[in-house]
CSV table of C-alpha atoms in Angstrom, one decimal:
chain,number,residue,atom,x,y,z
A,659,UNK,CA,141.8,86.8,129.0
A,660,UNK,CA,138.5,85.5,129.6
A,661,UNK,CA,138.2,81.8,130.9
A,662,UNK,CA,134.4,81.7,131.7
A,663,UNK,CA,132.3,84.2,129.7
A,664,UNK,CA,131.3,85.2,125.9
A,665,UNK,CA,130.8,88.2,124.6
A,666,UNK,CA,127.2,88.9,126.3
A,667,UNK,CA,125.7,89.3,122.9
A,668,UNK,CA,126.1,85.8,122.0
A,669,UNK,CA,124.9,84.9,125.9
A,670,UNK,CA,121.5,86.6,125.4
A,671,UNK,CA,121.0,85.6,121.9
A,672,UNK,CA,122.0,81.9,123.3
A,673,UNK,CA,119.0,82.3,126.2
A,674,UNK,CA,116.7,83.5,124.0
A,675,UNK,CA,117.1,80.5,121.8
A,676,UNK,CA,116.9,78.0,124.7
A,677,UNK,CA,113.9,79.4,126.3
A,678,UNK,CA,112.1,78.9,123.0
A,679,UNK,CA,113.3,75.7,121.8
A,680,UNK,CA,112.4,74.9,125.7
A,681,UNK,CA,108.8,76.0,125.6
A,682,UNK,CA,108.5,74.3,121.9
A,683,UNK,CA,109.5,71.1,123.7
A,684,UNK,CA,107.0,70.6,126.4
A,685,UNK,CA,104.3,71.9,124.0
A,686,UNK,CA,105.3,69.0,121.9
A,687,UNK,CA,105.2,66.7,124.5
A,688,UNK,CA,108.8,65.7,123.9
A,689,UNK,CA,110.1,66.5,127.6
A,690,UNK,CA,108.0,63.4,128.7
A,691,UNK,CA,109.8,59.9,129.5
A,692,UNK,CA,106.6,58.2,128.4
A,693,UNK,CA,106.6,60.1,124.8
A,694,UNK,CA,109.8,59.3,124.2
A,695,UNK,CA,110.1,55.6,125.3
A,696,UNK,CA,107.1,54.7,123.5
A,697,UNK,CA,108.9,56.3,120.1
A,698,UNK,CA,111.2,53.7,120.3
A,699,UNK,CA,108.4,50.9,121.1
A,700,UNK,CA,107.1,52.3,117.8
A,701,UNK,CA,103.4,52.9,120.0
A,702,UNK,CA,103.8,57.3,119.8
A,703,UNK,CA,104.9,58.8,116.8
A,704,UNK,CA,105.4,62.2,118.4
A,705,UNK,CA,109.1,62.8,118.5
A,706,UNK,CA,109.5,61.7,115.0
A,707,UNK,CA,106.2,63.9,113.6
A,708,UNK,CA,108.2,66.7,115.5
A,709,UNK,CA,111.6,65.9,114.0
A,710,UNK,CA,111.1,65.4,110.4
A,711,UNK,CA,108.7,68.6,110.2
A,712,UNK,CA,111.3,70.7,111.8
A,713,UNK,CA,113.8,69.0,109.0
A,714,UNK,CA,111.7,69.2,106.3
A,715,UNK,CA,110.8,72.8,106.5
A,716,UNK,CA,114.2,74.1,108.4
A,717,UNK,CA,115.9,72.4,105.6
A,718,UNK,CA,113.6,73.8,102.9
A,719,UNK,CA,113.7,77.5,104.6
A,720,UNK,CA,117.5,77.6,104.7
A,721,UNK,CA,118.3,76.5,101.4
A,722,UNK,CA,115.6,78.8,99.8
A,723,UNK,CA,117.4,81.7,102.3
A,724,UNK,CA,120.7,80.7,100.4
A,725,UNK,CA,119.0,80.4,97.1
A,726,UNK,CA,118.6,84.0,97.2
A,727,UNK,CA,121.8,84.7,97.8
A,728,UNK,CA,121.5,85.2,101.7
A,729,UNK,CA,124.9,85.2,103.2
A,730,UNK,CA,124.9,82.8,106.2
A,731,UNK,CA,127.4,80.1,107.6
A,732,UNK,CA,125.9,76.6,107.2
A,733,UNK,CA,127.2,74.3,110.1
A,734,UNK,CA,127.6,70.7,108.5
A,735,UNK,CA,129.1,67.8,110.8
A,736,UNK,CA,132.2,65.9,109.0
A,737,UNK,CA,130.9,62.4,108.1
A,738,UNK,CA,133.2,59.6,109.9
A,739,UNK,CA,131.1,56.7,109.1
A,740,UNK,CA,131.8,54.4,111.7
A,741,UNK,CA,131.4,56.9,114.3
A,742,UNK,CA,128.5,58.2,113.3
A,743,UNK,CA,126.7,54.7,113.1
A,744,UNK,CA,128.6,53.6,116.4
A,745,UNK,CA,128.0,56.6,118.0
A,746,UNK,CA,124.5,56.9,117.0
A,747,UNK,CA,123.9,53.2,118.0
A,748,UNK,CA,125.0,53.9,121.4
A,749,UNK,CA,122.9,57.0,122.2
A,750,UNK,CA,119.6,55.2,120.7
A,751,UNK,CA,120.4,52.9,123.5
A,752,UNK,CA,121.5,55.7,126.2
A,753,UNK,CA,118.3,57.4,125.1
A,754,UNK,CA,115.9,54.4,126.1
A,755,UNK,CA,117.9,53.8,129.2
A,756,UNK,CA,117.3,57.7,130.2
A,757,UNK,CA,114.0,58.3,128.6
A,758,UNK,CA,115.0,61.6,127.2
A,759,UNK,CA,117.7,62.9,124.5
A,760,UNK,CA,120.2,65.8,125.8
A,761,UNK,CA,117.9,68.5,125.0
A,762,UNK,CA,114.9,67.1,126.2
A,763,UNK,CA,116.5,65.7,129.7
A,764,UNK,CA,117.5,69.3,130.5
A,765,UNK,CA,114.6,70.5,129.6
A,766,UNK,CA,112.6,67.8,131.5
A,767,UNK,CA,114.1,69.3,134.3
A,768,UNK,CA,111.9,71.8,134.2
A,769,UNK,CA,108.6,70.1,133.4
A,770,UNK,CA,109.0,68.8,136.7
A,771,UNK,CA,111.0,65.5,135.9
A,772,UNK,CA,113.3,64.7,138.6
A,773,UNK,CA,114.7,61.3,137.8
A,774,UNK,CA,116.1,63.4,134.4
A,775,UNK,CA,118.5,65.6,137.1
A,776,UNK,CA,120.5,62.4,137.9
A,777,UNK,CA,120.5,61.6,133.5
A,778,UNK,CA,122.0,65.0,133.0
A,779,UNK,CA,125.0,64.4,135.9
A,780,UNK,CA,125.0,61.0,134.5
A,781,UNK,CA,126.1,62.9,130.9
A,782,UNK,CA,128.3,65.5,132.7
A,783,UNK,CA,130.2,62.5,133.9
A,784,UNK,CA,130.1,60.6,130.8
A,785,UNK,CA,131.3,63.7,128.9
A,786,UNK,CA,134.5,63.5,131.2
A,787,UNK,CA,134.6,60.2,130.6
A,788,UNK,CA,134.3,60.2,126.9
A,789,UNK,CA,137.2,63.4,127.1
A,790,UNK,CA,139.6,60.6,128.7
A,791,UNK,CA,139.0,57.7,125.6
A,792,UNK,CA,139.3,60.5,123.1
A,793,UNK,CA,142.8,59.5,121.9
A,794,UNK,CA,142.3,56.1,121.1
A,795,UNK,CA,138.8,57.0,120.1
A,796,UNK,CA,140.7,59.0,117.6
A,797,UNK,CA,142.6,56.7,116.2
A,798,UNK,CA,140.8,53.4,116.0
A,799,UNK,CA,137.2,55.0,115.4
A,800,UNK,CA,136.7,58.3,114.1
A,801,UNK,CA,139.5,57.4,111.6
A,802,UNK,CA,137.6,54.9,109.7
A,803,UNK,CA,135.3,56.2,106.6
A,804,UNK,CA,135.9,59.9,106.7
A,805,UNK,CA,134.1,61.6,104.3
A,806,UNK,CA,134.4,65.3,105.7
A,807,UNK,CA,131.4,67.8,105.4
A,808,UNK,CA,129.5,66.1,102.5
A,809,UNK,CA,125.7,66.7,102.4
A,810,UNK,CA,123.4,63.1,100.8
A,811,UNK,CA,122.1,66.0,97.9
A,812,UNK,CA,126.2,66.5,97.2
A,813,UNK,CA,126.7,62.9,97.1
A,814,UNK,CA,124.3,61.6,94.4
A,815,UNK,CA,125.0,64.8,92.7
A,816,UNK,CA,121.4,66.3,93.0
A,817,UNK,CA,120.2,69.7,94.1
A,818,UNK,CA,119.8,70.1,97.8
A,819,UNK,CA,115.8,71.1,96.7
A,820,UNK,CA,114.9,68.4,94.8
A,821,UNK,CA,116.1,66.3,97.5
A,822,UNK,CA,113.7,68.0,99.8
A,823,UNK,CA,111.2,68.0,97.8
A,824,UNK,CA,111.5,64.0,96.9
A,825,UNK,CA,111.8,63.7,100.8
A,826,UNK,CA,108.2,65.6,101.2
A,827,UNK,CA,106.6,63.3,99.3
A,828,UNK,CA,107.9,60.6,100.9
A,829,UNK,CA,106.9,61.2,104.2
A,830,UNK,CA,104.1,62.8,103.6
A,831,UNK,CA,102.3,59.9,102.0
A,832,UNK,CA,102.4,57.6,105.3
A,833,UNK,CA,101.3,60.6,107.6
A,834,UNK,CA,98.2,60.9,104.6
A,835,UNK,CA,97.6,57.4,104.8
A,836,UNK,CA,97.5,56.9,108.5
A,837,UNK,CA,95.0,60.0,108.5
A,838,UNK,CA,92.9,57.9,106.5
A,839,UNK,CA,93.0,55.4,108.8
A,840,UNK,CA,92.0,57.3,111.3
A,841,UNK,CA,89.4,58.4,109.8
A,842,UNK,CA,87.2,55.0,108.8
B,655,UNK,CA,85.1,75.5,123.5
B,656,UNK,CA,89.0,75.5,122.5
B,657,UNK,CA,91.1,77.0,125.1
B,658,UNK,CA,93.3,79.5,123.8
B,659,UNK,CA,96.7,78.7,122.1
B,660,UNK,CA,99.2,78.9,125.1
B,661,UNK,CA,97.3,77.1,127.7
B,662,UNK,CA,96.4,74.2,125.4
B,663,UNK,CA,99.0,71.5,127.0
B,664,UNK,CA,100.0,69.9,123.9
B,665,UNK,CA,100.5,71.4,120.3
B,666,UNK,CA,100.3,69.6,117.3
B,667,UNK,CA,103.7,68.0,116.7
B,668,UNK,CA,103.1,69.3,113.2
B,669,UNK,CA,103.1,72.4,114.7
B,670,UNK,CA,106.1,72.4,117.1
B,671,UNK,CA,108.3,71.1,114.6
B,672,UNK,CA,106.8,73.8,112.2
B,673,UNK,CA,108.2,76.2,115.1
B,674,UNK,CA,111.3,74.7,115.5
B,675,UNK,CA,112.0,74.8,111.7
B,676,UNK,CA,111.6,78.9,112.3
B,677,UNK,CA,114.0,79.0,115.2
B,678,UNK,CA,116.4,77.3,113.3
B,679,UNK,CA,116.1,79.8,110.5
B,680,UNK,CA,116.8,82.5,112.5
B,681,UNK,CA,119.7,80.9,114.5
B,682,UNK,CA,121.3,80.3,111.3
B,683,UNK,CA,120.7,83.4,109.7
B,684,UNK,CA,121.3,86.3,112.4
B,685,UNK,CA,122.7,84.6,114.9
B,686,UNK,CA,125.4,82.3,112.7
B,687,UNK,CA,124.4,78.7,114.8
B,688,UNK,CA,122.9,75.5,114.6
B,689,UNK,CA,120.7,74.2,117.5
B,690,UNK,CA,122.8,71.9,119.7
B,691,UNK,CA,122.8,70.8,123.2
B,692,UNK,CA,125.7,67.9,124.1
B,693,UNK,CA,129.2,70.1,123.1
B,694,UNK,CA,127.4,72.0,126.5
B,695,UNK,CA,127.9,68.8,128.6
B,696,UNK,CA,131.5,68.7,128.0
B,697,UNK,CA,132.5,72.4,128.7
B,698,UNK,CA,130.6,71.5,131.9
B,699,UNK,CA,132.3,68.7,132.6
B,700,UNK,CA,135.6,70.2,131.6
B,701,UNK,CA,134.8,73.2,133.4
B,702,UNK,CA,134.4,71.1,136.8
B,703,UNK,CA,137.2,69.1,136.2
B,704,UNK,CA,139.2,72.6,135.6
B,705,UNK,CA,138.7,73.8,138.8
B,706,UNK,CA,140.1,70.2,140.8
B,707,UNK,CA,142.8,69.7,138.5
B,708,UNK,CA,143.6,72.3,135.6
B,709,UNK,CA,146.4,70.8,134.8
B,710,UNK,CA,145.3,67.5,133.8
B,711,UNK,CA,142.4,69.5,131.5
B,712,UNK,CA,145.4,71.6,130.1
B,713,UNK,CA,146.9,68.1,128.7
B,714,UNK,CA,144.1,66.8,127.9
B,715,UNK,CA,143.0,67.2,124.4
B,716,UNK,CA,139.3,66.8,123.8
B,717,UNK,CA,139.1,69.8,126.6
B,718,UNK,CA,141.3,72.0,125.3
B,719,UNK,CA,139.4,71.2,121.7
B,720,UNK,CA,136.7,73.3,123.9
B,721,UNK,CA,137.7,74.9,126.4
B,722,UNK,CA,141.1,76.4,124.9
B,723,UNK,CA,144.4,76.6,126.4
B,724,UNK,CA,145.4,78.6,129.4
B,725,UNK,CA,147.2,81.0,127.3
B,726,UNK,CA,144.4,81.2,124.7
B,727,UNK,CA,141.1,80.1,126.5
B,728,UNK,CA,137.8,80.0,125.1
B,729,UNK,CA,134.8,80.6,127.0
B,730,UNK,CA,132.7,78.4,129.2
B,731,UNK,CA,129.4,79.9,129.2
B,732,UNK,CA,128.9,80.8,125.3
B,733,UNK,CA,125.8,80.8,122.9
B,734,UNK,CA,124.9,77.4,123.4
B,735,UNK,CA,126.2,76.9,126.9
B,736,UNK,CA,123.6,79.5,127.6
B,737,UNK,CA,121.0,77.5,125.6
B,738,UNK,CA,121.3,74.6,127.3
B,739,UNK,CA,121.0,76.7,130.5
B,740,UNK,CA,117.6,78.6,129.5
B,741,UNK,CA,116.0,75.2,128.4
B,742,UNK,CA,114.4,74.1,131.6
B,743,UNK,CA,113.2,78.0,132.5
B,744,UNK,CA,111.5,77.7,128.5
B,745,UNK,CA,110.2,74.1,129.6
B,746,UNK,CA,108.8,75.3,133.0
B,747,UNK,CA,106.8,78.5,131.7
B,748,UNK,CA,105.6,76.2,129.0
B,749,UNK,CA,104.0,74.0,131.7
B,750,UNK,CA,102.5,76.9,133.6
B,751,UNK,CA,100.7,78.7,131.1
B,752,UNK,CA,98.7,75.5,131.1
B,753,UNK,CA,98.6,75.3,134.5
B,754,UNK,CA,100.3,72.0,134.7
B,755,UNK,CA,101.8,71.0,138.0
B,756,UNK,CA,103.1,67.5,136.7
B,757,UNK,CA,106.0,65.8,138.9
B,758,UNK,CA,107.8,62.6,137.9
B,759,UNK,CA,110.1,60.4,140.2
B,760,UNK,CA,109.6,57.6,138.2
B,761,UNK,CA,107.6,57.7,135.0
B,762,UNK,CA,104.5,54.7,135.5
B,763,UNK,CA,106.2,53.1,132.0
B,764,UNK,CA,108.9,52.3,134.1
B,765,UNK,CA,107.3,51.4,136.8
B,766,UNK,CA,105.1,49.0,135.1
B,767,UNK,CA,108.1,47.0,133.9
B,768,UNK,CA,110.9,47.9,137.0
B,769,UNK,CA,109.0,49.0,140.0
B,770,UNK,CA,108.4,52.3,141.7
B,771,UNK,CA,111.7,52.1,143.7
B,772,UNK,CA,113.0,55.5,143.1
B,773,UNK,CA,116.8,54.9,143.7
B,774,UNK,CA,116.4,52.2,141.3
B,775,UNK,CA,114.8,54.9,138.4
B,776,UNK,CA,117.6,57.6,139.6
B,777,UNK,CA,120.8,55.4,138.9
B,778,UNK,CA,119.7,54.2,135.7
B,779,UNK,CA,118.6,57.6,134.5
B,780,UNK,CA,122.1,58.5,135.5
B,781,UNK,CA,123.7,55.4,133.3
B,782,UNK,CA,121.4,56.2,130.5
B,783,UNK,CA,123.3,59.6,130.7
B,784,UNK,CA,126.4,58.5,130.7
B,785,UNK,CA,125.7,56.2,127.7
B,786,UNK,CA,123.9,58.6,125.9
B,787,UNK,CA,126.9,61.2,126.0
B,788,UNK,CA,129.6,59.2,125.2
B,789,UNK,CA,127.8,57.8,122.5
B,790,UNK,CA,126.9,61.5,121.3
B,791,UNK,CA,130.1,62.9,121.6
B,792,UNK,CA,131.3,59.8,119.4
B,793,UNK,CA,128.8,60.4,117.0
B,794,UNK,CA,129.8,63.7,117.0
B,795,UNK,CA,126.5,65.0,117.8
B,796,UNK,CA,122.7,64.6,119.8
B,797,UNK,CA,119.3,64.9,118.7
B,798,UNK,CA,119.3,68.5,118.2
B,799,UNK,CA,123.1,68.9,116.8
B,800,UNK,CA,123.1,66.1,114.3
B,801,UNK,CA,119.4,65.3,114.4
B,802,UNK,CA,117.5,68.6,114.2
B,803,UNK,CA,120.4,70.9,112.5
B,804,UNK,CA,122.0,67.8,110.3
B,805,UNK,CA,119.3,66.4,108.9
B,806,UNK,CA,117.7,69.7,108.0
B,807,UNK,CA,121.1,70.7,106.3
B,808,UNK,CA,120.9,67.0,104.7
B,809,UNK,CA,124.6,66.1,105.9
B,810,UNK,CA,125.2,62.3,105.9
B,811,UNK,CA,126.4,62.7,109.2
B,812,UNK,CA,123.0,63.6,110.5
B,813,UNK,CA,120.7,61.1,108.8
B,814,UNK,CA,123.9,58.4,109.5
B,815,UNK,CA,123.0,59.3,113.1
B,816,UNK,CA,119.1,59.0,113.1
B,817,UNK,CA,119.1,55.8,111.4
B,818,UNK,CA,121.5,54.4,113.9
B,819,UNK,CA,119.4,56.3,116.8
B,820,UNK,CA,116.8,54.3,115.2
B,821,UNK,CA,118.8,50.9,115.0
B,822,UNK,CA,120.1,51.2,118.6
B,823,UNK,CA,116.6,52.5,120.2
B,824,UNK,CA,114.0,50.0,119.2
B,825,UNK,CA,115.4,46.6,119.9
B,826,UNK,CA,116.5,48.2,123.6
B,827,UNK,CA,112.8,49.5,124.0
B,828,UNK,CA,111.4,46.2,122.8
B,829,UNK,CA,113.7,44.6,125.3
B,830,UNK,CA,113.2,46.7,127.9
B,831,UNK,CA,109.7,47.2,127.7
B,832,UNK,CA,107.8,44.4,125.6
B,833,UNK,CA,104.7,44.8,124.0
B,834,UNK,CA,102.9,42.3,126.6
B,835,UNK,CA,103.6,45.0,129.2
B,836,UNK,CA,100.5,47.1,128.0
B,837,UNK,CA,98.4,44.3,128.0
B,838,UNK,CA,98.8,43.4,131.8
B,839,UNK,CA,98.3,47.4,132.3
B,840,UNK,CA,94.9,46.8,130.6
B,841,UNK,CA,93.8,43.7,132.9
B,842,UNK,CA,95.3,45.0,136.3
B,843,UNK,CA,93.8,48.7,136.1
């Protein structure tokens, strides 16, 4: 019986991962209130340059590894549509409030942020919190517009690549244009 | 002259999500994960509140969802506990191979709008916290878990989420901070 501790395998493999999505974060600027905040004034484009290239080509790289035939687990969230919207709603609002995202505001931490100490108590309490309103939560929210583990590709019935692709070329073609812009 | 790759204090975004597209690869295929960070917050919180009062976490079912039973526990500190743990070491090294020494109270966007009172900064960072988690654990998911690893798997959860990230964010920004704020930073300084 172990209440506290993994297999130390998955421990170190966990470290290794969160030092280097870590470091990748405050190269990207994304551990910065500033960088954040000013996504969401629509001012710095950062966080979303960062998060739709790591979509684009995570999503392209794992369902080429799959395409040939590579044996992995994928992890897709159930779709409850009025929880996810809700939910979502509610962090985009959290997330101005604190400045940073869970990732980011531990990893701010160590950037030298020390207003984002008290945002990640602030989300140890509210995960307690949250833990208490589960059972109502339960019924009245997360039972409205399940889908389960459906993908957008599954939906319209469309390969999961030519989805990617179509994606590419849509948001590649602002990035191009504001290059342009740039430019003249 | 350039300076060399790792002192450079900012990479290309382009870059750094190039990076993180990689690291997602490989936690997918050797290690059998998906990048996340909040499920972390609430075996912490669970965790603590084990410790006070184990009963009330054993009857309590989004903990035991977690952190197990006390006949069949899981663990506390597992792959992405540990994550979460090593992000601020990844974060700091980061800032020191380009020599940064950068130290933030209270970021000068906030205080252009709210003041530099720093109790003022730390309780709403710790609201914005609490917000942000319960409205992540609702959703079912953060940046990274429903974000980064959703969207890149093209679940409707994940891009349900974004949008309403989206939806939720800007209008409190624009309240919070309006547009005329930059304007007076341009005449005062």
């Amino acid at each position: 019986m172990n209440s506290w501790f993994a297999d130390p395998q998955l421990i170190l493999t966990g470290a290794i991962t969160g030092f280097v999505f870590g470091f990748l974060l405050q190269k990207g600027g994304v551990t910065r209130f500033n960088v954040i905040v000013n996504q969401f004034r629509l001012i710095d484009f950062t966080v979303m340059k960062v998060m739709l290239t790591a979509i684009m080509l995570g999503g392209l790289g794992i369902y080429t590894m799959k395409s040939f035939g590579m044996d992995f687990a994928m992890h897709i969230k159930s779709t409850d549509i009025l929880a996810n919207a809700l939910g979502g709603t509610i962090f985009g609002i959290g997330m101005v409030v604190l400045g940073y995202c869970p990732g980011t505001g531990v990893a701010a931490i160590g950037d030298g942020s020390r207003h984002a100490i008290f945002g990640v108590l602030g989300m140890i309490l509210g995960a307690g919190v949250y833990a208490e309103i589960y059972p109502w939560i339960q019924i009245h929210i997360l039972s409205v517009g399940q889908l389960g583990k459906v993908t957008i590709p599954s939906q319209i019935g469309i390969s999961p690549m030519l989805f990617l692709i179509i994606l590419l070329i849509v948001a590649t073609v602002p990035i191009a244009l504001s290059k342009q812009k740039a430019i003249t | 002259m350039k300076k060399p790759i790792l002192k450079q204090s900012r990479w290309s975004p382009y870059t750094v999500g190039a990076l993180l597209a990689i690291l997602s690869w490989i936690t997918f295929a050797f290690m059998g994960k998906a990048l996340g960070t909040s499920t972390t917050m609430v075996r912490a919180a669970g965790a603590a509140e084990r410790l006070v009062a184990p009963d009330h976490v054993e009857n309590t079912s989004y903990h035991t969802k977690y952190l197990g039973t006390a006949e069949s526990p899981k663990p506390v500190l597992e792959w992405q506990f540990s994550l979460v743990l090593m992000l601020p070491l990844g974060a700091f090294v980061a800032s020191k191979f380009s020599s940064e020494s950068f130290r933030e109270s209270v970021p000068s966007l906030w205080v252009s709008r709210f003041g530099s009172n720093k109790a003022k900064r730390y309780t709403f960072a710790f609201i914005g916290g609490l917000i942000i988690i319960i409205g992540a654990r609702l959703a079912g998911g953060c940046t990274s878990g429903h974000g980064l690893s959703g969207g890149m798997q093209l679940s409707t959860s994940g891009w349900i989420f974004l949008a309403a990230m989206f939806a939720g964010g800007v209008p409190t920004a624009f309240f919070m901070y309006p547009r005329s704020l930059d304007k007076q930073k341009g005449a005062s300084s």
